PDB file of C-alpha atoms in Angstrom:
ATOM      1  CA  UNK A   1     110.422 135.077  86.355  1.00 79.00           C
ATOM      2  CA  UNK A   2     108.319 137.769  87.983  1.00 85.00           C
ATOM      3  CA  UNK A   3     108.191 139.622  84.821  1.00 91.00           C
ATOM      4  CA  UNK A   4     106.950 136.546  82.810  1.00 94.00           C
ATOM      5  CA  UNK A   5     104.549 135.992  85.201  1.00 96.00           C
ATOM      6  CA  UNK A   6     103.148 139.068  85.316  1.00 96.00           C
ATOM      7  CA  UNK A   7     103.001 139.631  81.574  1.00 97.00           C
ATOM      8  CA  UNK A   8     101.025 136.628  80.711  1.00 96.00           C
ATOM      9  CA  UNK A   9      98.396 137.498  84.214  1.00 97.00           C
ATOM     10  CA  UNK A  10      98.061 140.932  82.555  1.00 97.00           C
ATOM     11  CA  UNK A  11      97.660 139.534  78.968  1.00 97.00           C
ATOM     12  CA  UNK A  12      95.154 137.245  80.596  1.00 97.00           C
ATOM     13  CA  UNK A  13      93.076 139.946  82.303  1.00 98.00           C
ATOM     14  CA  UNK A  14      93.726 142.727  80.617  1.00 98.00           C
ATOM     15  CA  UNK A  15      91.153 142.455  77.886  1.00 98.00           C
ATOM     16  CA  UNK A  16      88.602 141.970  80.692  1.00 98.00           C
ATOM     17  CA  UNK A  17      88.892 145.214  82.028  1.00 98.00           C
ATOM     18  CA  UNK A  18      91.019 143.739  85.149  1.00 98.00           C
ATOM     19  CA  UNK A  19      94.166 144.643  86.664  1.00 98.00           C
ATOM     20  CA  UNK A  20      96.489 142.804  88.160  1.00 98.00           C
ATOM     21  CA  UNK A  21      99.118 143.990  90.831  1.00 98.00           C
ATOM     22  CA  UNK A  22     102.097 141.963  92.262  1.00 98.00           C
ATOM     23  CA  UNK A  23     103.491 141.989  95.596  1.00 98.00           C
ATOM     24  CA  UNK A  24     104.733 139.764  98.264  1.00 98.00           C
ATOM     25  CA  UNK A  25     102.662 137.953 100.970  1.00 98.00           C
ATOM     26  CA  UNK A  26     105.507 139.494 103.418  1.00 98.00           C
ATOM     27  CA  UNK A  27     104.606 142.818 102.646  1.00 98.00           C
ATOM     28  CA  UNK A  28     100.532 141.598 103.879  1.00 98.00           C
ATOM     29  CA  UNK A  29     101.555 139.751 106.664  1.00 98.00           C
ATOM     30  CA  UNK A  30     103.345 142.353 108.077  1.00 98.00           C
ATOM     31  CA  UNK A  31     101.122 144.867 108.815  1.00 97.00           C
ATOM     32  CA  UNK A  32      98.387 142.471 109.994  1.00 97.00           C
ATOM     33  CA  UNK A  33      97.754 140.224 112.978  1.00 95.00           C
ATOM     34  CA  UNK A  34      98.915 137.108 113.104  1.00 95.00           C
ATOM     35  CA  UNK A  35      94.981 135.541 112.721  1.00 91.00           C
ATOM     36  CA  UNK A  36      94.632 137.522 109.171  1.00 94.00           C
ATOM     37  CA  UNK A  37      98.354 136.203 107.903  1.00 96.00           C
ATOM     38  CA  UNK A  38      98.343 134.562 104.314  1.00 97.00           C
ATOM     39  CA  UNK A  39      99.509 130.877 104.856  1.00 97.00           C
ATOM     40  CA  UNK A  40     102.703 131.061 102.535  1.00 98.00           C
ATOM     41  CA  UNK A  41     106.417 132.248 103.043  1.00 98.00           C
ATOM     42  CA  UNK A  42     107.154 135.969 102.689  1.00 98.00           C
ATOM     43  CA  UNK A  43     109.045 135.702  99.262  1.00 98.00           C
ATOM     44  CA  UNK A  44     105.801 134.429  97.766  1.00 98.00           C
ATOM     45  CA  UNK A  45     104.477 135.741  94.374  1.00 98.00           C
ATOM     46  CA  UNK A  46     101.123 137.003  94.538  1.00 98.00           C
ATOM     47  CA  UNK A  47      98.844 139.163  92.657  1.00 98.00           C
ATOM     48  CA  UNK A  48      95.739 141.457  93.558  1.00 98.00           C
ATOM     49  CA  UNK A  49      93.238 141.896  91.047  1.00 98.00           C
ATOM     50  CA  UNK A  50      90.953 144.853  90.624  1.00 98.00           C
ATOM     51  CA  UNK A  51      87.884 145.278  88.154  1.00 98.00           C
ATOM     52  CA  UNK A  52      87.690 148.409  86.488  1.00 98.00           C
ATOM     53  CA  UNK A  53      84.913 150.249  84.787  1.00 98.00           C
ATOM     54  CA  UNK A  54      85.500 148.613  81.876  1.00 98.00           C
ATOM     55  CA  UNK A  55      84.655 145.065  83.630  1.00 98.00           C
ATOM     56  CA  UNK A  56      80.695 144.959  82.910  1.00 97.00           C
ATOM     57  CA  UNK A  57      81.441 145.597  79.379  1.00 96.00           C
ATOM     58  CA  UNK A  58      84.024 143.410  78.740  1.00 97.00           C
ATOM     59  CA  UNK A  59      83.643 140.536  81.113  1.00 97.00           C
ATOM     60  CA  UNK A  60      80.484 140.247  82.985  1.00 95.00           C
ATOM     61  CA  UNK A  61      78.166 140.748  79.833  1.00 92.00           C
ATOM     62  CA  UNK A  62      79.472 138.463  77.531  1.00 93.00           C
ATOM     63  CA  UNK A  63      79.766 135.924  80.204  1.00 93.00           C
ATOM     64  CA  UNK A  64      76.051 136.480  81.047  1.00 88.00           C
ATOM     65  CA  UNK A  65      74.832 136.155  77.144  1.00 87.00           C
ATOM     66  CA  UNK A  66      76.739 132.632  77.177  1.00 88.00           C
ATOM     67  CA  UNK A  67      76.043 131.029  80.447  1.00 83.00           C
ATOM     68  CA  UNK A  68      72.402 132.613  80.932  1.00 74.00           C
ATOM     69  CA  UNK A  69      71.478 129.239  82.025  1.00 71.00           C
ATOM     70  CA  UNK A  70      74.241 128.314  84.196  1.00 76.00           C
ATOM     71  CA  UNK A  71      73.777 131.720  86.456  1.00 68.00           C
ATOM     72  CA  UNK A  72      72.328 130.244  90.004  1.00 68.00           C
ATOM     73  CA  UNK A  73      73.990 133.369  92.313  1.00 77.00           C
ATOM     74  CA  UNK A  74      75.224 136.330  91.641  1.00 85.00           C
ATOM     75  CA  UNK A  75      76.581 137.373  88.595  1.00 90.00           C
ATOM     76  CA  UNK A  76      79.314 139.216  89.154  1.00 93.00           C
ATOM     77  CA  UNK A  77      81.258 136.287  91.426  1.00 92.00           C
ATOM     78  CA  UNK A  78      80.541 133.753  88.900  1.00 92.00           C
ATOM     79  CA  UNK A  79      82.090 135.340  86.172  1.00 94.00           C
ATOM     80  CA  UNK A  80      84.956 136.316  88.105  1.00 95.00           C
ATOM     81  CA  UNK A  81      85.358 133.121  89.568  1.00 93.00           C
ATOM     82  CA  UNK A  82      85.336 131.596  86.000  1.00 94.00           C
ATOM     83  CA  UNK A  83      88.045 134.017  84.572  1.00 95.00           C
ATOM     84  CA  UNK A  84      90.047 133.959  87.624  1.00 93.00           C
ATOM     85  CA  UNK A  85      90.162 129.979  87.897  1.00 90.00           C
ATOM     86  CA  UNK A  86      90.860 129.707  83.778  1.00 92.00           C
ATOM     87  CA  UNK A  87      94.109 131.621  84.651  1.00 94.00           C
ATOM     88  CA  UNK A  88      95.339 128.708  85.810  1.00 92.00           C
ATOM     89  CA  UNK A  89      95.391 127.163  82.414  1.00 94.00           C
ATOM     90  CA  UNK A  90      97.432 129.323  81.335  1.00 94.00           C
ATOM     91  CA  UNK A  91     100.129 128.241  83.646  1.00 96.00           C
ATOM     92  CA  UNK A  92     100.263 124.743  83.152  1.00 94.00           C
ATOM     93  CA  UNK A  93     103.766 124.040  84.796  1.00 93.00           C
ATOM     94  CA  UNK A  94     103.125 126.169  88.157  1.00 94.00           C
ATOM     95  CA  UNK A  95     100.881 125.789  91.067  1.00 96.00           C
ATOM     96  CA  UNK A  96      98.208 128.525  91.110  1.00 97.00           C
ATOM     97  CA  UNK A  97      95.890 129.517  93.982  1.00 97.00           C
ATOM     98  CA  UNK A  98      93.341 131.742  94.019  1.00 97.00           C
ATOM     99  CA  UNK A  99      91.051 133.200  96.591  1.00 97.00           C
ATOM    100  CA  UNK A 100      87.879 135.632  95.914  1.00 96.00           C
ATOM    101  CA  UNK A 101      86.569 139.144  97.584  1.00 94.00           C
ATOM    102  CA  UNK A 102      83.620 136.742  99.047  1.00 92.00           C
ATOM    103  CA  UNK A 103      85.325 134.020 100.749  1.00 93.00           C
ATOM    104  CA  UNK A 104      85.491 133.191 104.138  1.00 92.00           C
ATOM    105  CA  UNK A 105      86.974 130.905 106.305  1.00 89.00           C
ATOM    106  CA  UNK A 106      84.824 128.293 108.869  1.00 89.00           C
ATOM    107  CA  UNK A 107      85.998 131.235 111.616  1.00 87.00           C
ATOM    108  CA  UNK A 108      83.863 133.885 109.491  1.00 90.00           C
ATOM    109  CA  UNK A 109      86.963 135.769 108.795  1.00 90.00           C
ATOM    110  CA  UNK A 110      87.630 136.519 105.365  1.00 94.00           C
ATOM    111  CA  UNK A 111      90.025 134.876 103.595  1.00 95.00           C
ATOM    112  CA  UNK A 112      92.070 137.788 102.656  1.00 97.00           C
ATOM    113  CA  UNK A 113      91.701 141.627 103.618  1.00 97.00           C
ATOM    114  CA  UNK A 114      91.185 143.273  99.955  1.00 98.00           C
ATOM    115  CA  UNK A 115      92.287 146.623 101.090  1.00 98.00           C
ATOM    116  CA  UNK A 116      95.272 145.825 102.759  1.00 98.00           C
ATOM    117  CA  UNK A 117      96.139 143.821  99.587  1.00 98.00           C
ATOM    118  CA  UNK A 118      95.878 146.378  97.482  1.00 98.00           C
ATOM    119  CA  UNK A 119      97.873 149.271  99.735  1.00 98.00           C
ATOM    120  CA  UNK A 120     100.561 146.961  99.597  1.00 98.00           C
ATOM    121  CA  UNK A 121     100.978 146.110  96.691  1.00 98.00           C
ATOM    122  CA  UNK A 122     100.929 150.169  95.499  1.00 98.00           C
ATOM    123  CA  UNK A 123      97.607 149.522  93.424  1.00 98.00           C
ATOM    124  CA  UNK A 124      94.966 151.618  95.495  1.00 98.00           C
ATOM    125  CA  UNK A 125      95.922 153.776  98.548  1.00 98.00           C
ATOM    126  CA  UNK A 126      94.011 152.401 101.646  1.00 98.00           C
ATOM    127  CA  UNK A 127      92.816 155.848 103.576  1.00 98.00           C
ATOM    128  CA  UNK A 128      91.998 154.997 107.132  1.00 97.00           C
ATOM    129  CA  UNK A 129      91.227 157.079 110.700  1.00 97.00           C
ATOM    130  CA  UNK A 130      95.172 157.151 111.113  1.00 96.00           C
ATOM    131  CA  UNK A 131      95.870 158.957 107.668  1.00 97.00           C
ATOM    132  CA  UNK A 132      93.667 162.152 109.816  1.00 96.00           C
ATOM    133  CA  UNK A 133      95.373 164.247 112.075  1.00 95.00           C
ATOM    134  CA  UNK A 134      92.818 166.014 113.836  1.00 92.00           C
ATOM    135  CA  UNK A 135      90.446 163.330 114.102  1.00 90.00           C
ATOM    136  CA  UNK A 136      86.545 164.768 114.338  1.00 94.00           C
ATOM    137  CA  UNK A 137      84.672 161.729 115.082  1.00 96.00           C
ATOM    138  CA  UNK A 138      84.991 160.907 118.664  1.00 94.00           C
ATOM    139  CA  UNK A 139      84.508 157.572 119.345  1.00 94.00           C
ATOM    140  CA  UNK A 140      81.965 156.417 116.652  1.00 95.00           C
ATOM    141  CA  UNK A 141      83.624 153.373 114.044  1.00 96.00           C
ATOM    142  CA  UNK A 142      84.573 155.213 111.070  1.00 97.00           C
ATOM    143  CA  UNK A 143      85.490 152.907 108.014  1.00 98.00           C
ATOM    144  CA  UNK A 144      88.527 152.632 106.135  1.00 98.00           C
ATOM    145  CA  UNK A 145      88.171 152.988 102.270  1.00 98.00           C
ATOM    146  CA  UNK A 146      90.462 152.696  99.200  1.00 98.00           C
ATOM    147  CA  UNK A 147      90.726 154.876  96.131  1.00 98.00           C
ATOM    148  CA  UNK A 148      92.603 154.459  92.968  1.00 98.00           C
ATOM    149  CA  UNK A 149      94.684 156.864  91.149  1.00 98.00           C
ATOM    150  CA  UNK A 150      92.634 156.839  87.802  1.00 98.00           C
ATOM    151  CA  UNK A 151      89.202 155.729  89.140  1.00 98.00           C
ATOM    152  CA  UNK A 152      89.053 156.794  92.189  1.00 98.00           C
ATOM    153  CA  UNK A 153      86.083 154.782  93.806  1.00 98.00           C
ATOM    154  CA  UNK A 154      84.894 153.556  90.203  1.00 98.00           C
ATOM    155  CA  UNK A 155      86.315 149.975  91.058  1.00 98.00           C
ATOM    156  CA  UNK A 156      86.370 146.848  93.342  1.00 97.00           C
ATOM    157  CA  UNK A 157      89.557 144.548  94.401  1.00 98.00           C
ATOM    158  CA  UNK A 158      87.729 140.636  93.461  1.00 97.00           C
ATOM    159  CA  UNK A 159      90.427 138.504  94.340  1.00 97.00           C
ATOM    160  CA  UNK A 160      94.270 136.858  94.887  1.00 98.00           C
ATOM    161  CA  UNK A 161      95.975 134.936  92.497  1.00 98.00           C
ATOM    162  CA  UNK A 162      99.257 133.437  94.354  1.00 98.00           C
ATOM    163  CA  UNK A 163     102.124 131.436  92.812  1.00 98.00           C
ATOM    164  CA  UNK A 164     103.288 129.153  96.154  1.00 98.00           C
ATOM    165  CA  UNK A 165     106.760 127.543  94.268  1.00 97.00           C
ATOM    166  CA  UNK A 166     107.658 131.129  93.276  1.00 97.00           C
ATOM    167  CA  UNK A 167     109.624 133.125  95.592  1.00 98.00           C
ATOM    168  CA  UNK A 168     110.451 136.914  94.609  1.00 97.00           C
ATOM    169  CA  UNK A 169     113.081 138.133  97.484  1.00 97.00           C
ATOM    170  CA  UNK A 170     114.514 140.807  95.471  1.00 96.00           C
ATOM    171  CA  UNK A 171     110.626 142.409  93.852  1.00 97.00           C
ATOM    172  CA  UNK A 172     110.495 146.071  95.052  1.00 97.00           C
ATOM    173  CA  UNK A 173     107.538 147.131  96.782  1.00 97.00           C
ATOM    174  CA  UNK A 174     105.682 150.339  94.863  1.00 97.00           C
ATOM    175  CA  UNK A 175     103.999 152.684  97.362  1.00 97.00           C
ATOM    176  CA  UNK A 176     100.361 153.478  96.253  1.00 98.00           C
ATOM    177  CA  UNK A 177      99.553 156.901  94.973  1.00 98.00           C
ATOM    178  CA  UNK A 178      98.805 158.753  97.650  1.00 98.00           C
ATOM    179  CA  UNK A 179      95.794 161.097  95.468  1.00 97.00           C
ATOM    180  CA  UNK A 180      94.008 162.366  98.313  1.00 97.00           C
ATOM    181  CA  UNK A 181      96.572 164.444  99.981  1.00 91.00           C
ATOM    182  CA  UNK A 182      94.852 166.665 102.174  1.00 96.00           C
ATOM    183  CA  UNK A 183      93.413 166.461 105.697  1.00 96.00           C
ATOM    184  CA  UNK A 184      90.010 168.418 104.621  1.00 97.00           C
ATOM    185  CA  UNK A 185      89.710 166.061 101.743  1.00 97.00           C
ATOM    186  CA  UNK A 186      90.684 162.678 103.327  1.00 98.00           C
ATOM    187  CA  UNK A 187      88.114 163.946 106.319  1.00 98.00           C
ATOM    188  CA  UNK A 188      85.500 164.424 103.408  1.00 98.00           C
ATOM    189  CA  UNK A 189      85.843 161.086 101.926  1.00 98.00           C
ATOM    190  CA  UNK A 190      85.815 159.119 104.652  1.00 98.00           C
ATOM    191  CA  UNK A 191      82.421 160.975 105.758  1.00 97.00           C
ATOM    192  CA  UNK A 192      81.053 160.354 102.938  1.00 97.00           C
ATOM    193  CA  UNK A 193      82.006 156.702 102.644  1.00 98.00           C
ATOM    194  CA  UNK A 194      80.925 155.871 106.116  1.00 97.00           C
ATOM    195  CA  UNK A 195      77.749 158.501 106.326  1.00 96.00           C
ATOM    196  CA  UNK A 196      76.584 158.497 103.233  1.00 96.00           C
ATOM    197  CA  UNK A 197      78.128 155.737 100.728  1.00 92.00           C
ATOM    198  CA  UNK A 198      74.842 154.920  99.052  1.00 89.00           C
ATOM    199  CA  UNK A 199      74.983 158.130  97.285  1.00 92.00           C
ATOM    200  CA  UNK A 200      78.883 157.210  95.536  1.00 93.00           C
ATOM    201  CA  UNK A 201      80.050 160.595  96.113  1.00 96.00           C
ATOM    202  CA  UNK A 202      83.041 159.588  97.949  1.00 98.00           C
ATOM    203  CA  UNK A 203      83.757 157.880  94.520  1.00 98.00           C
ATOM    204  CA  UNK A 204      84.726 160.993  93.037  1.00 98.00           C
ATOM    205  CA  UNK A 205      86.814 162.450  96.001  1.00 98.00           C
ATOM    206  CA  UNK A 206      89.100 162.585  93.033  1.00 98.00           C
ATOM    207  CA  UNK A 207      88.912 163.329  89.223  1.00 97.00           C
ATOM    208  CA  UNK A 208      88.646 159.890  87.731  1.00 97.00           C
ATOM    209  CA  UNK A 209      89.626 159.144  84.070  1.00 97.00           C
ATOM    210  CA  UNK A 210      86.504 156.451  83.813  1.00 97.00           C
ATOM    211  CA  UNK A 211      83.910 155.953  85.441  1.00 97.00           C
ATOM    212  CA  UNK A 212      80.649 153.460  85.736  1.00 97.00           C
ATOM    213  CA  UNK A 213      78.505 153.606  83.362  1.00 95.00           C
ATOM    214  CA  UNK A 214      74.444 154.370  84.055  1.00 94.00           C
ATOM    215  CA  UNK A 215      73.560 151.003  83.190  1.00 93.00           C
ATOM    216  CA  UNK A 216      76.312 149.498  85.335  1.00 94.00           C
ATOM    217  CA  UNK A 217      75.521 152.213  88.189  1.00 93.00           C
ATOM    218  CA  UNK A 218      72.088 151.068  88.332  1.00 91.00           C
ATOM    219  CA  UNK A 219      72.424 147.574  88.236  1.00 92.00           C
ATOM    220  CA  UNK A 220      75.080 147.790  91.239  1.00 90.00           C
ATOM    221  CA  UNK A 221      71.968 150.060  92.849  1.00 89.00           C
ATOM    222  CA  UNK A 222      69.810 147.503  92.560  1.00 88.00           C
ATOM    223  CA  UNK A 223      69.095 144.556  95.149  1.00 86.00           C
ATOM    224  CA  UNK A 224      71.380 141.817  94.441  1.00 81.00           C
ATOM    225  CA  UNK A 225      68.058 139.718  94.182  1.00 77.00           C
ATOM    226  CA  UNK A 226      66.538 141.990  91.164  1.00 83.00           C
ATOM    227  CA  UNK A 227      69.993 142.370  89.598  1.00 83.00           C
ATOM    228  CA  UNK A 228      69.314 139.264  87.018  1.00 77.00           C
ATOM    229  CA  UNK A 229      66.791 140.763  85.826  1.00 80.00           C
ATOM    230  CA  UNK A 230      68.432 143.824  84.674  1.00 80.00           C
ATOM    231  CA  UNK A 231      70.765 141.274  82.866  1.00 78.00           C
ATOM    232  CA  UNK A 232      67.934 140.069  80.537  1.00 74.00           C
ATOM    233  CA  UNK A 233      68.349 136.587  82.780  1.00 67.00           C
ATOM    234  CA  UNK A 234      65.118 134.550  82.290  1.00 52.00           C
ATOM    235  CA  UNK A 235      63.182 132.881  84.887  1.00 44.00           C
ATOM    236  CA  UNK A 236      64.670 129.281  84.156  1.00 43.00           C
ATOM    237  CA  UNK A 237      67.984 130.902  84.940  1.00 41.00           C
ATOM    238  CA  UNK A 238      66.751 132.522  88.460  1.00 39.00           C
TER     239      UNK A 238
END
């Protein structure tokens, strides 16, 4: 069943230059608190989904170029939110939820920890303080970040797709790739994604197969406000 499932999400997504990675909500739950648990049993199907380089090609501007009138927000959510909800369609007989990077509850949490979704379910490795032996930083709040085998920072986990009335006990877990295996380099990317992250160097703490491209660099660059602009949106649409 997990097989099936996964085929058809990937079939889905695939062609939009998103991936989608399964695990179970008992692998989440257990390595968070209690307030930051997924509301489902452990055996519970779910999927994280990740938007690659590809996305802004594939995805975000044809979506743009046919609902240039319909775009009130921000881009980028909207289109996801329409791809990821139209999955459901194509599971008619099963009960699909979804949640989104940019939800949050009424108690300001969010509704899901993206990083921690993706570590677990072996599709980005999650590099935090505790991955550092000799930690230099003293007492400042240093950042956890995570980085993909093929695109290293060159991506961005958007959401959960979760199958409630399918339960998975047997699904192995993968581990995530651990890429950056060294304490000097794990020390440089997390100073550079907590220091200096405007600059995107810690996005190529590894050698990445693909990349953003200048026009998607820039328009991520620019202040979400200005953004629709970049897209060739026109005023009615703002």
């Amino acid at each position: 069943m997990e097989r099936r499932v996964a085929e058809r999400l990937r079939g889905t997504l695939g062609p939009l230059g998103l991936e989608a990675h399964a695990f179970k909500v008992g692998w989440y739950n257990a390595v968070l608190q209690p307030a930051f648990h997924l509301p489902y049993p452990d055996d519970t199907l779910a999927f994280v989904v990740l938007s690659t380089p590809s996305m802004f090609d594939k995805a975000l501007k044809p979506f743009v170029n046919k609902e240039r009138l319909k775009i009130i927000r921000d881009p980028v959510d909207q289109c996801l939110s329409h791809h990821l909800s139209r999955v459901k369609e194509k599971f008619p007989d099963q009960r699909v939820d979804v949640m989104f990077d940019y939800e949050i509850l009424p108690s300001r949490k969010p509704k899901f920890l993206a990083q921690t979704a993706a570590h677990v379910a072996g599709a980005a490795y999650y590099y935090q303080r505790k991955d550092v032996k000799l930690d230099p930083w003293g007492k400042k709040k240093i950042y956890g970040v995570c980085i993909h085998p093929k695109y290293g920072g060159w991506f961005a986990i958007r959401g959960l797709v979760l199958f409630p009335d399918i339960q998975v006990p047997f699904l192995e877990q993968p581990a995530p790739v651990d890429c950056v295996s060294t304490e000097e380099k794990r020390i440089e990317l997390l100073e550079q994604f907590n220091f200096h992250w405007q600059d995107g160097r810690y996005r190529d703490i590894i050698e990445v197969k693909e990349k953003y491209s200048e026009e998607q660099k820039a328009y991520f660059a620019t202040p979400p406000a200005e953004r629709l602009r970049l897209l060739g949106l026109t005023q009615e649409a703002e």
